[in-house]
Amino acid sequence: MPAAEISSEDKGDNRMNLKRFYGMTLATALSVSMLAGCSGNNNTKDAAATAAPASGNAATASSEPSQEPVTLKWALWDWEATAYYKPLIDAYKAAHPNVTIEYVDLGSTDYMTMLSTQLSGGADLDVLTIKDIPGYSNLVKQNHLEPLKTYMGDKSIDPSVYGGTVEQIEVNGEVYALPFRSDFWLIYYNKALFDKAGVDYPTNDMTFDQYDELARKMTSGSGSEKVYGAHYHTWRSAVQLFGILDGKNTVVGGNYDFLKPTYERILKEQEDGIVMDYATLKTSSTHYSGVFYNNSVAMMNMGSWFIATQIEKVKSGESQSAEWGIVKYPHPDGVEAGTTLGTITSLAVNQKSKHKEAALDFMNFVTGAEGAKVIASTGTIPAIKNDEVINSITSIDGFPADENSKAALNTVQTYLEMPIHEKSADIEVILNEAHDNIMTKNATIDEGLKDMNDRVGQLLNN
Amino acid sequence: MQNETILRTNKSPKSRLSRGLRDNLVAYSFIAPNFIGFALFTLVPMIFAFILAFVKWDGANPMKFIGLDNFSRLISDTTFHKALWNTIVYTVGVVPLTMIVALALAILLNQKIMGRNFMRTVFFFPYVASLVAVAAVWNFIFSPTMGPVNNILHLITGIPLEDLPRWAADKQWAMFTVVLFTVWKNMGYYMVIYLAGLQGINPELYEAAELDGAGPWRRFRNVTVPQLAPTTFFVLMILVINSFKVYDIFINLFAGADNQLNNATRVMVYQIYNTAFRSLDYGYASAMAIVLFLLVLGITIVQFRGEKKYGQ
Amino acid sequence: MVGKSKGLKISLMVLVYALLILTVLAMLVPYIWMLSSSLKLNKDVFSFPMQWIPANPRWENFQDIWTRIPLGRFIYNTAKLSVIVTILQLLTSSFAAYAFSKLHFRGKNAIFLGYIATIAIPWQAYMVPQFILMRYMGLNNTHLAIILLQAFSAFGVFMMRQFYQGVPDELCEAARIDGLSEYGIWARIMLPLSKPALSTLTIFTFVATWNDFLGPMIYLTDTKLKTIQIGLRMFISQYSAEYGLIMAASVVSIIPVVIVFLALQKYFVQGVAASGIKG
């Protein structure tokens, strides 16, 4: 049981008062449990004591982390639900027995807000997981993150292995985080439904129009027998970002008129009953996985994170769409197949960390080739995506056997869902709201786009 | 008035001099335990937040004094105006409705009726239940095309499902839905306050009124209402304040995975939260909080005066 | 004088009962749904048409919630916090309320007004300064932080003061003449008389602490210290939400609060003035 322990060294006096307080008012259950929680770490301390202290010149000292016992605190979310945290920690500890890594789970809802609050309050976190770009850009603005360019130079970390994502998160020529997980969008489809309808499976090269046509072909039935041709989850990225795949526009540009065809196509599908109604989905908290499991949708655009979940749920029997496959994301006319949207999860180091060197080393491990191997073994797509990693994922038991599904994992161009921008947090708020208004038909497409233009424009001029 | 009584009954004129001071000290000693904790952990941060309204601060980098700039920004901020307006509409909807329902329930469940304890518990239930769970239930039940509410309405009225209100998803009906939800969720809470208040009424007063030939309505008007005045004042205050501070209910009812509200459902605390934590504009968020504070303070003073006048 | 309309009265009673039963049913529907969802697979929770009685009830949900997250620990933590906060709140609030209601002192109205006005400031506005202060005092990641945060609220003082207003001043004066000190009056007269108010405050404080989410979320990042509301959210992860388990955990978490409510509600009928001192 790894537990996020409170380190007591930096607050000795208060700790005394606390103990007295608890002693007076309560049973000592709390302190007992604290002792129990610590016992797991004793071995590492002994091991470190026998290891030789680091010596030699300054150059080796900086590249060779010291052997002193160190405890790193790693801020993350969904500890229980995420498969790769523990294997990563174990793998790192096997090579660095002097390092203890404790996690601090800040929960997935509003994770970046929680993290920013913790850091503003001076929390002693060392390694920070970065969940999204707006939150990242806020932390950079707040000077919470350690700049990495020099370290990357020292360690000769080549940013090109990350497939161009590192360049996309540069702020004023400096990098503050390295990606370890890189998800991209795919089409999941239900083979059994296609077989039943006698329609050919989707392919790895579909334009938006072909996708729309296929979705219409696959829609059938009514009531509880209804099958929807496609499914768009209630996230803005699931609908709006089709519009940026031609590479001509970004969502931080200030003008959103280019989104009109996308919204027209999706709303038409919604009106024609090809996809479920956004408002219904949102208010009933319908989760995309549920409708896919229940054989209610033939195709669904979703991130690659769903691969591992779908495999697992087919095994457990919860997912009834046991016959399934994936293909590449649909693309606009004249754009190469394999162009898709992506989202990265990265690691950063707290600028005020007391164990910066050890924290950087851990970050380097997780975001590097070794970490990628560990992450891929859990069915998740790491940021370093080479053939070995792809093979490791496609060979997982339960991964669709057809060649198309394997080939679908190769991407040619990935646009980040939210590009880095000084005001990306504010822009995202505006876009989400306007998107919601359009999709719930509380605003027409033109009104919604005008709202985006006006408010983002105002923000950018400020 | 009370002091006079004490002074009159006081026999020794010598101790009269220190009386005022001693009274003050005794009173302060009563307040102190709560006030010290309150001042240290709530008041101090609050004052700090007030100061923030006059600076530009992102929560980490050094602050910059900017005078009243944050306040002048508020004047032209249309999203804030929308949030303020929505909050006021919500408050106007929730306060009277909750008060009436809660009082009616309290009076009813103060009678010796069958299953009284069970019913009290049932009505208090929604307040106790976790908001995440009950909001999910509500949204499901009021789901536009598939929820039971609209399906029943469809069966009764014959109006096609598409033309029925889409409740939480509908700009026009969102506020109505959230008011209804709030009343449902919180009426038990205010019912409990009223129940406790009703216990404070001397039954002899009712007996006397009955002897005077007063019917149920007159007994309610002439005994219950005036006797409940302090309780009503309290309920009104807390209701107004809580309505102005509403946040959780809106987030759980309307916001999806992105934790966001739209123009029809944006409320003040949401605006404050977003400004502080997403835009990292703590100063501006504090200025909004001060507007909220002044609004409620104004209402409090009016009600406070009202209570004094009514109470005499 | 009641006799003349006995028939009318009975039919009125029937009407009232019918209405009540209907309302009670309407109130219960969400809970029945919650209970039924707690026995379903996640994917079936929101599927249409809804199944009131699950075809294959998953009783495992009620096992899983204890193993998937340390729910027992969370319940213990929450209960501990709720009890301590409630006791402190009751003591300090009723103490301060006595002064605001029955004593005269300089600055009374100003202090009181200031007190209530602070209730109006949303916590989100001073959350960060407060967090910095608590951290500075070394209270981050301790239950003490939550206790200090919740125990000294202006709300409790305000509420108790309102109920004390209903206790006739003459009672206190009589006690003073009898030679009771102010502390004596508070302990021997006000406290026993305000049982309904105290039970109300107990319930409210207990429920508020029990259901608090944002406070524990910010102050308690150590898993061993977390509370039940954070536990509930643990079933909502980045890419999925397990509503079956959320509903099961909600059902479990509601039980202690209902017990507190049931235990205290008998005091709602032992009235202040029931002893007939007034007048």
GROMACS .gro file of N, CA and C in nm, chain A residues 109-110 113-114 116-117 120-121 137-144 228 233-236 276-285 352 425-426 428-433 436-437 439-443 447 451 455 458 462, chain B residues 57-61 73 76-79 135-136 138-140 142-147 166-172 247 253-264 266 270-271 273-275 277-280 282:
model
  312
  109THR      N    1  -1.144   1.526  -1.169
  109THR     CA    2  -1.222   1.646  -1.195
  109THR      C    3  -1.145   1.765  -1.140
  110ASP      N    4  -1.127   1.865  -1.219
  110ASP     CA    5  -1.058   1.985  -1.175
  110ASP      C    6  -0.918   1.957  -1.122
  113THR      N    7  -0.677   2.259  -1.146
  113THR     CA    8  -0.708   2.362  -1.047
  113THR      C    9  -0.655   2.323  -0.910
  114MET      N   10  -0.677   2.196  -0.875
  114MET     CA   11  -0.628   2.147  -0.747
  114MET      C   12  -0.475   2.159  -0.741
  116SER      N   13  -0.277   2.357  -0.909
  116SER     CA   14  -0.235   2.497  -0.901
  116SER      C   15  -0.256   2.552  -0.760
  117THR      N   16  -0.368   2.515  -0.698
  117THR     CA   17  -0.393   2.560  -0.561
  117THR      C   18  -0.288   2.504  -0.466
  120SER      N   19   0.039   2.687  -0.524
  120SER     CA   20   0.033   2.824  -0.473
  120SER      C   21   0.045   2.825  -0.322
  121GLY      N   22  -0.009   2.723  -0.258
  121GLY     CA   23  -0.001   2.714  -0.113
  121GLY      C   24   0.134   2.661  -0.067
  137SER      N   25  -0.034   2.574  -1.934
  137SER     CA   26   0.004   2.711  -1.962
  137SER      C   27  -0.016   2.800  -1.839
  138ASN      N   28  -0.118   2.768  -1.757
  138ASN     CA   29  -0.135   2.842  -1.632
  138ASN      C   30  -0.019   2.819  -1.535
  139LEU      N   31   0.023   2.695  -1.522
  139LEU     CA   32   0.132   2.666  -1.430
  139LEU      C   33   0.262   2.733  -1.475
  140VAL      N   34   0.281   2.739  -1.608
  140VAL     CA   35   0.399   2.808  -1.659
  140VAL      C   36   0.393   2.956  -1.622
  141LYS      N   37   0.275   3.014  -1.643
  141LYS     CA   38   0.257   3.155  -1.610
  141LYS      C   39   0.285   3.181  -1.462
  142GLN      N   40   0.246   3.087  -1.380
  142GLN     CA   41   0.263   3.104  -1.235
  142GLN      C   42   0.405   3.071  -1.190
  143ASN      N   43   0.491   3.035  -1.283
  143ASN     CA   44   0.629   3.001  -1.250
  143ASN      C   45   0.641   2.883  -1.155
  144HIS      N   46   0.553   2.787  -1.168
  144HIS     CA   47   0.562   2.670  -1.082
  144HIS      C   48   0.650   2.562  -1.141
  228TYR      N   49  -2.771   0.351  -3.376
  228TYR     CA   50  -2.724   0.478  -3.431
  228TYR      C   51  -2.599   0.453  -3.512
  233HIS      N   52  -1.953   1.192  -2.839
  233HIS     CA   53  -1.964   1.219  -2.696
  233HIS      C   54  -1.979   1.370  -2.674
  234THR      N   55  -2.018   1.407  -2.551
  234THR     CA   56  -2.053   1.547  -2.526
  234THR      C   57  -1.934   1.640  -2.512
  235TRP      N   58  -1.813   1.589  -2.527
  235TRP     CA   59  -1.698   1.679  -2.523
  235TRP      C   60  -1.694   1.764  -2.649
  236ARG      N   61  -1.647   1.884  -2.635
  236ARG     CA   62  -1.633   1.974  -2.749
  236ARG      C   63  -1.539   1.913  -2.853
  276MET      N   64  -2.714   1.024  -3.142
  276MET     CA   65  -2.800   1.059  -3.029
  276MET      C   66  -2.796   1.209  -3.005
  277ASP      N   67  -2.905   1.257  -2.946
  277ASP     CA   68  -2.921   1.399  -2.921
  277ASP      C   69  -2.825   1.445  -2.810
  278TYR      N   70  -2.751   1.550  -2.837
  278TYR     CA   71  -2.651   1.601  -2.743
  278TYR      C   72  -2.713   1.633  -2.607
  279ALA      N   73  -2.827   1.706  -2.612
  279ALA     CA   74  -2.889   1.749  -2.485
  279ALA      C   75  -2.927   1.629  -2.400
  280THR      N   76  -2.982   1.527  -2.465
  280THR     CA   77  -3.020   1.408  -2.390
  280THR      C   78  -2.897   1.341  -2.329
  281LEU      N   79  -2.795   1.330  -2.411
  281LEU     CA   80  -2.672   1.266  -2.361
  281LEU      C   81  -2.617   1.340  -2.242
  282LYS      N   82  -2.615   1.471  -2.254
  282LYS     CA   83  -2.552   1.549  -2.149
  282LYS      C   84  -2.632   1.543  -2.020
  283THR      N   85  -2.763   1.566  -2.031
  283THR     CA   86  -2.841   1.569  -1.908
  283THR      C   87  -2.853   1.432  -1.844
  284SER      N   88  -2.849   1.327  -1.924
  284SER     CA   89  -2.862   1.197  -1.861
  284SER      C   90  -2.726   1.137  -1.827
  285SER      N   91  -2.621   1.217  -1.836
  285SER     CA   92  -2.485   1.171  -1.805
  285SER      C   93  -2.449   1.043  -1.880
  352LYS      N   94   1.006   2.454  -0.707
  352LYS     CA   95   1.048   2.468  -0.568
  352LYS      C   96   1.075   2.334  -0.503
  425ALA      N   97  -0.665   2.879  -2.135
  425ALA     CA   98  -0.765   2.842  -2.035
  425ALA      C   99  -0.894   2.922  -2.056
  426ASP      N  100  -0.879   3.052  -2.078
  426ASP     CA  101  -0.997   3.137  -2.099
  426ASP      C  102  -1.065   3.105  -2.231
  428GLU      N  103  -1.067   2.825  -2.387
  428GLU     CA  104  -1.138   2.698  -2.377
  428GLU      C  105  -1.275   2.715  -2.311
  429VAL      N  106  -1.280   2.798  -2.207
  429VAL     CA  107  -1.407   2.822  -2.140
  429VAL      C  108  -1.510   2.877  -2.239
  430ILE      N  109  -1.468   2.976  -2.317
  430ILE     CA  110  -1.560   3.039  -2.412
  430ILE      C  111  -1.605   2.938  -2.518
  431LEU      N  112  -1.509   2.864  -2.572
  431LEU     CA  113  -1.543   2.767  -2.676
  431LEU      C  114  -1.638   2.660  -2.624
  432ASN      N  115  -1.613   2.611  -2.505
  432ASN     CA  116  -1.700   2.509  -2.449
  432ASN      C  117  -1.842   2.559  -2.434
  433GLU      N  118  -1.854   2.682  -2.386
  433GLU     CA  119  -1.988   2.737  -2.364
  433GLU      C  120  -2.062   2.755  -2.496
  436ASP      N  121  -2.166   2.427  -2.641
  436ASP     CA  122  -2.282   2.375  -2.570
  436ASP      C  123  -2.410   2.442  -2.621
  437ASN      N  124  -2.403   2.573  -2.639
  437ASN     CA  125  -2.521   2.645  -2.688
  437ASN      C  126  -2.562   2.600  -2.827
  439MET      N  127  -2.491   2.304  -2.972
  439MET     CA  128  -2.534   2.164  -2.973
  439MET      C  129  -2.669   2.144  -2.906
  440THR      N  130  -2.701   2.227  -2.805
  440THR     CA  131  -2.832   2.214  -2.741
  440THR      C  132  -2.936   2.296  -2.815
  441LYS      N  133  -2.894   2.361  -2.923
  441LYS     CA  134  -2.980   2.448  -3.004
  441LYS      C  135  -3.032   2.566  -2.926
  442ASN      N  136  -2.959   2.605  -2.822
  442ASN     CA  137  -2.993   2.730  -2.755
  442ASN      C  138  -2.939   2.848  -2.834
  443ALA      N  139  -2.858   2.820  -2.934
  443ALA     CA  140  -2.810   2.924  -3.024
  443ALA      C  141  -2.798   2.860  -3.162
  447GLU      N  142  -2.506   3.224  -3.457
  447GLU     CA  143  -2.500   3.295  -3.328
  447GLU      C  144  -2.385   3.242  -3.242
  451ASP      N  145  -2.060   3.440  -3.122
  451ASP     CA  146  -2.027   3.449  -2.980
  451ASP      C  147  -1.880   3.413  -2.957
  455ARG      N  148  -1.618   3.700  -2.822
  455ARG     CA  149  -1.559   3.689  -2.689
  455ARG      C  150  -1.411   3.655  -2.693
  458GLN      N  151  -1.228   3.967  -2.804
  458GLN     CA  152  -1.216   4.061  -2.692
  458GLN      C  153  -1.103   4.019  -2.599
  462ASN      N  154  -0.719   4.207  -2.524
  462ASN     CA  155  -0.704   4.265  -2.392
  462ASN      C  156  -0.558   4.273  -2.348
  519TRP      N  157  -0.323   3.968  -0.938
  519TRP     CA  158  -0.245   3.858  -0.882
  519TRP      C  159  -0.286   3.728  -0.948
  520ASP      N  160  -0.187   3.645  -0.981
  520ASP     CA  161  -0.219   3.517  -1.045
  520ASP      C  162  -0.203   3.400  -0.950
  521GLY      N  163  -0.186   3.430  -0.822
  521GLY     CA  164  -0.178   3.322  -0.724
  521GLY      C  165  -0.036   3.280  -0.692
  522ALA      N  166   0.062   3.327  -0.769
  522ALA     CA  167   0.199   3.285  -0.743
  522ALA      C  168   0.297   3.402  -0.757
  523ASN      N  169   0.291   3.473  -0.867
  523ASN     CA  170   0.384   3.582  -0.890
  523ASN      C  171   0.350   3.703  -0.804
  535ARG      N  172  -1.363   4.727  -1.441
  535ARG     CA  173  -1.379   4.621  -1.541
  535ARG      C  174  -1.516   4.555  -1.528
  538SER      N  175  -1.825   4.684  -1.734
  538SER     CA  176  -1.849   4.654  -1.875
  538SER      C  177  -1.843   4.504  -1.905
  539ASP      N  178  -1.834   4.422  -1.802
  539ASP     CA  179  -1.822   4.277  -1.822
  539ASP      C  180  -1.961   4.214  -1.838
  540THR      N  181  -1.997   4.187  -1.962
  540THR     CA  182  -2.134   4.140  -1.985
  540THR      C  183  -2.158   3.999  -1.931
  541THR      N  184  -2.054   3.915  -1.932
  541THR     CA  185  -2.074   3.780  -1.877
  541THR      C  186  -2.102   3.788  -1.727
  597ALA      N  187  -2.840   1.461  -0.835
  597ALA     CA  188  -2.843   1.539  -0.960
  597ALA      C  189  -2.847   1.445  -1.079
  598ALA      N  190  -2.773   1.335  -1.071
  598ALA     CA  191  -2.776   1.236  -1.179
  598ALA      C  192  -2.918   1.180  -1.194
  600TRP      N  193  -3.203   1.320  -1.108
  600TRP     CA  194  -3.293   1.422  -1.161
  600TRP      C  195  -3.276   1.437  -1.311
  601ASN      N  196  -3.153   1.450  -1.351
  601ASN     CA  197  -3.128   1.468  -1.493
  601ASN      C  198  -3.181   1.351  -1.574
  602PHE      N  199  -3.172   1.235  -1.516
  602PHE     CA  200  -3.220   1.116  -1.583
  602PHE      C  201  -3.373   1.121  -1.595
  604PHE      N  202  -3.564   1.379  -1.581
  604PHE     CA  203  -3.609   1.490  -1.664
  604PHE      C  204  -3.543   1.491  -1.803
  605SER      N  205  -3.482   1.380  -1.837
  605SER     CA  206  -3.416   1.373  -1.968
  605SER      C  207  -3.517   1.402  -2.080
  606PRO      N  208  -3.481   1.490  -2.176
  606PRO     CA  209  -3.578   1.542  -2.273
  606PRO      C  210  -3.660   1.438  -2.348
  607THR      N  211  -3.597   1.344  -2.415
  607THR     CA  212  -3.677   1.254  -2.497
  607THR      C  213  -3.703   1.120  -2.432
  608MET      N  214  -3.614   1.078  -2.343
  608MET     CA  215  -3.629   0.944  -2.291
  608MET      C  216  -3.669   0.939  -2.144
  609GLY      N  217  -3.662   1.053  -2.075
  609GLY     CA  218  -3.694   1.052  -1.933
  609GLY      C  219  -3.841   1.028  -1.907
  628ARG      N  220  -3.734   2.085  -2.275
  628ARG     CA  221  -3.618   1.998  -2.260
  628ARG      C  222  -3.547   2.023  -2.127
  629TRP      N  223  -3.619   2.082  -2.033
  629TRP     CA  224  -3.575   2.103  -1.896
  629TRP      C  225  -3.433   2.156  -1.885
  630ALA      N  226  -3.346   2.078  -1.823
  630ALA     CA  227  -3.211   2.129  -1.794
  630ALA      C  228  -3.134   2.165  -1.920
  631ALA      N  229  -3.173   2.108  -2.035
  631ALA     CA  230  -3.099   2.133  -2.157
  631ALA      C  231  -3.156   2.252  -2.234
  632ASP      N  232  -3.259   2.313  -2.178
  632ASP     CA  233  -3.333   2.416  -2.251
  632ASP      C  234  -3.305   2.552  -2.189
  633LYS      N  235  -3.266   2.647  -2.271
  633LYS     CA  236  -3.236   2.781  -2.220
  633LYS      C  237  -3.355   2.837  -2.143
  634GLN      N  238  -3.476   2.814  -2.199
  634GLN     CA  239  -3.595   2.872  -2.137
  634GLN      C  240  -3.634   2.801  -2.007
  709TYR      N  241  -2.368   2.728  -0.619
  709TYR     CA  242  -2.264   2.687  -0.714
  709TYR      C  243  -2.274   2.536  -0.742
  715LEU      N  244  -2.600   1.990  -1.186
  715LEU     CA  245  -2.719   1.973  -1.268
  715LEU      C  246  -2.690   2.002  -1.415
  716PHE      N  247  -2.609   2.101  -1.441
  716PHE     CA  248  -2.593   2.148  -1.578
  716PHE      C  249  -2.458   2.118  -1.641
  717ALA      N  250  -2.354   2.119  -1.560
  717ALA     CA  251  -2.222   2.110  -1.621
  717ALA      C  252  -2.191   1.965  -1.655
  718GLY      N  253  -2.134   1.944  -1.769
  718GLY     CA  254  -2.094   1.810  -1.806
  718GLY      C  255  -1.953   1.784  -1.756
  719ALA      N  256  -1.881   1.705  -1.832
  719ALA     CA  257  -1.746   1.666  -1.792
  719ALA      C  258  -1.653   1.787  -1.784
  720ASP      N  259  -1.687   1.892  -1.858
  720ASP     CA  260  -1.596   2.007  -1.859
  720ASP      C  261  -1.623   2.106  -1.746
  721ASN      N  262  -1.717   2.071  -1.657
  721ASN     CA  263  -1.747   2.158  -1.543
  721ASN      C  264  -1.783   2.299  -1.583
  722GLN      N  265  -1.858   2.313  -1.691
  722GLN     CA  266  -1.886   2.449  -1.736
  722GLN      C  267  -2.035   2.477  -1.749
  723LEU      N  268  -2.068   2.602  -1.729
  723LEU     CA  269  -2.206   2.646  -1.741
  723LEU      C  270  -2.216   2.740  -1.861
  724ASN      N  271  -2.336   2.753  -1.916
  724ASN     CA  272  -2.351   2.845  -2.029
  724ASN      C  273  -2.424   2.972  -1.985
  725ASN      N  274  -2.455   3.054  -2.084
  725ASN     CA  275  -2.514   3.184  -2.054
  725ASN      C  276  -2.644   3.176  -1.976
  726ALA      N  277  -2.719   3.070  -1.999
  726ALA     CA  278  -2.849   3.060  -1.934
  726ALA      C  279  -2.834   3.015  -1.789
  728ARG      N  280  -2.519   3.045  -1.600
  728ARG     CA  281  -2.402   3.099  -1.532
  728ARG      C  282  -2.444   3.172  -1.404
  732TYR      N  283  -1.985   3.070  -0.977
  732TYR     CA  284  -1.919   3.003  -1.088
  732TYR      C  285  -1.823   3.100  -1.156
  733GLN      N  286  -1.871   3.221  -1.174
  733GLN     CA  287  -1.788   3.323  -1.237
  733GLN      C  288  -1.664   3.352  -1.152
  735TYR      N  289  -1.525   3.152  -0.932
  735TYR     CA  290  -1.439   3.033  -0.934
  735TYR      C  291  -1.358   3.027  -1.064
  736ASN      N  292  -1.427   3.046  -1.174
  736ASN     CA  293  -1.358   3.040  -1.303
  736ASN      C  294  -1.253   3.149  -1.319
  737THR      N  295  -1.288   3.268  -1.275
  737THR     CA  296  -1.195   3.380  -1.287
  737THR      C  297  -1.071   3.354  -1.203
  739PHE      N  298  -0.959   3.049  -1.076
  739PHE     CA  299  -0.882   2.927  -1.094
  739PHE      C  300  -0.853   2.891  -1.238
  740ARG      N  301  -0.935   2.935  -1.331
  740ARG     CA  302  -0.902   2.904  -1.471
  740ARG      C  303  -0.830   3.021  -1.535
  741SER      N  304  -0.878   3.144  -1.506
  741SER     CA  305  -0.810   3.259  -1.565
  741SER      C  306  -0.697   3.309  -1.477
  742LEU      N  307  -0.684   3.254  -1.357
  742LEU     CA  308  -0.581   3.295  -1.261
  742LEU      C  309  -0.582   3.446  -1.238
  744TYR      N  310  -0.700   3.639  -0.960
  744TYR     CA  311  -0.754   3.638  -0.824
  744TYR      C  312  -0.811   3.773  -0.784
   0.00000   0.00000   0.00000
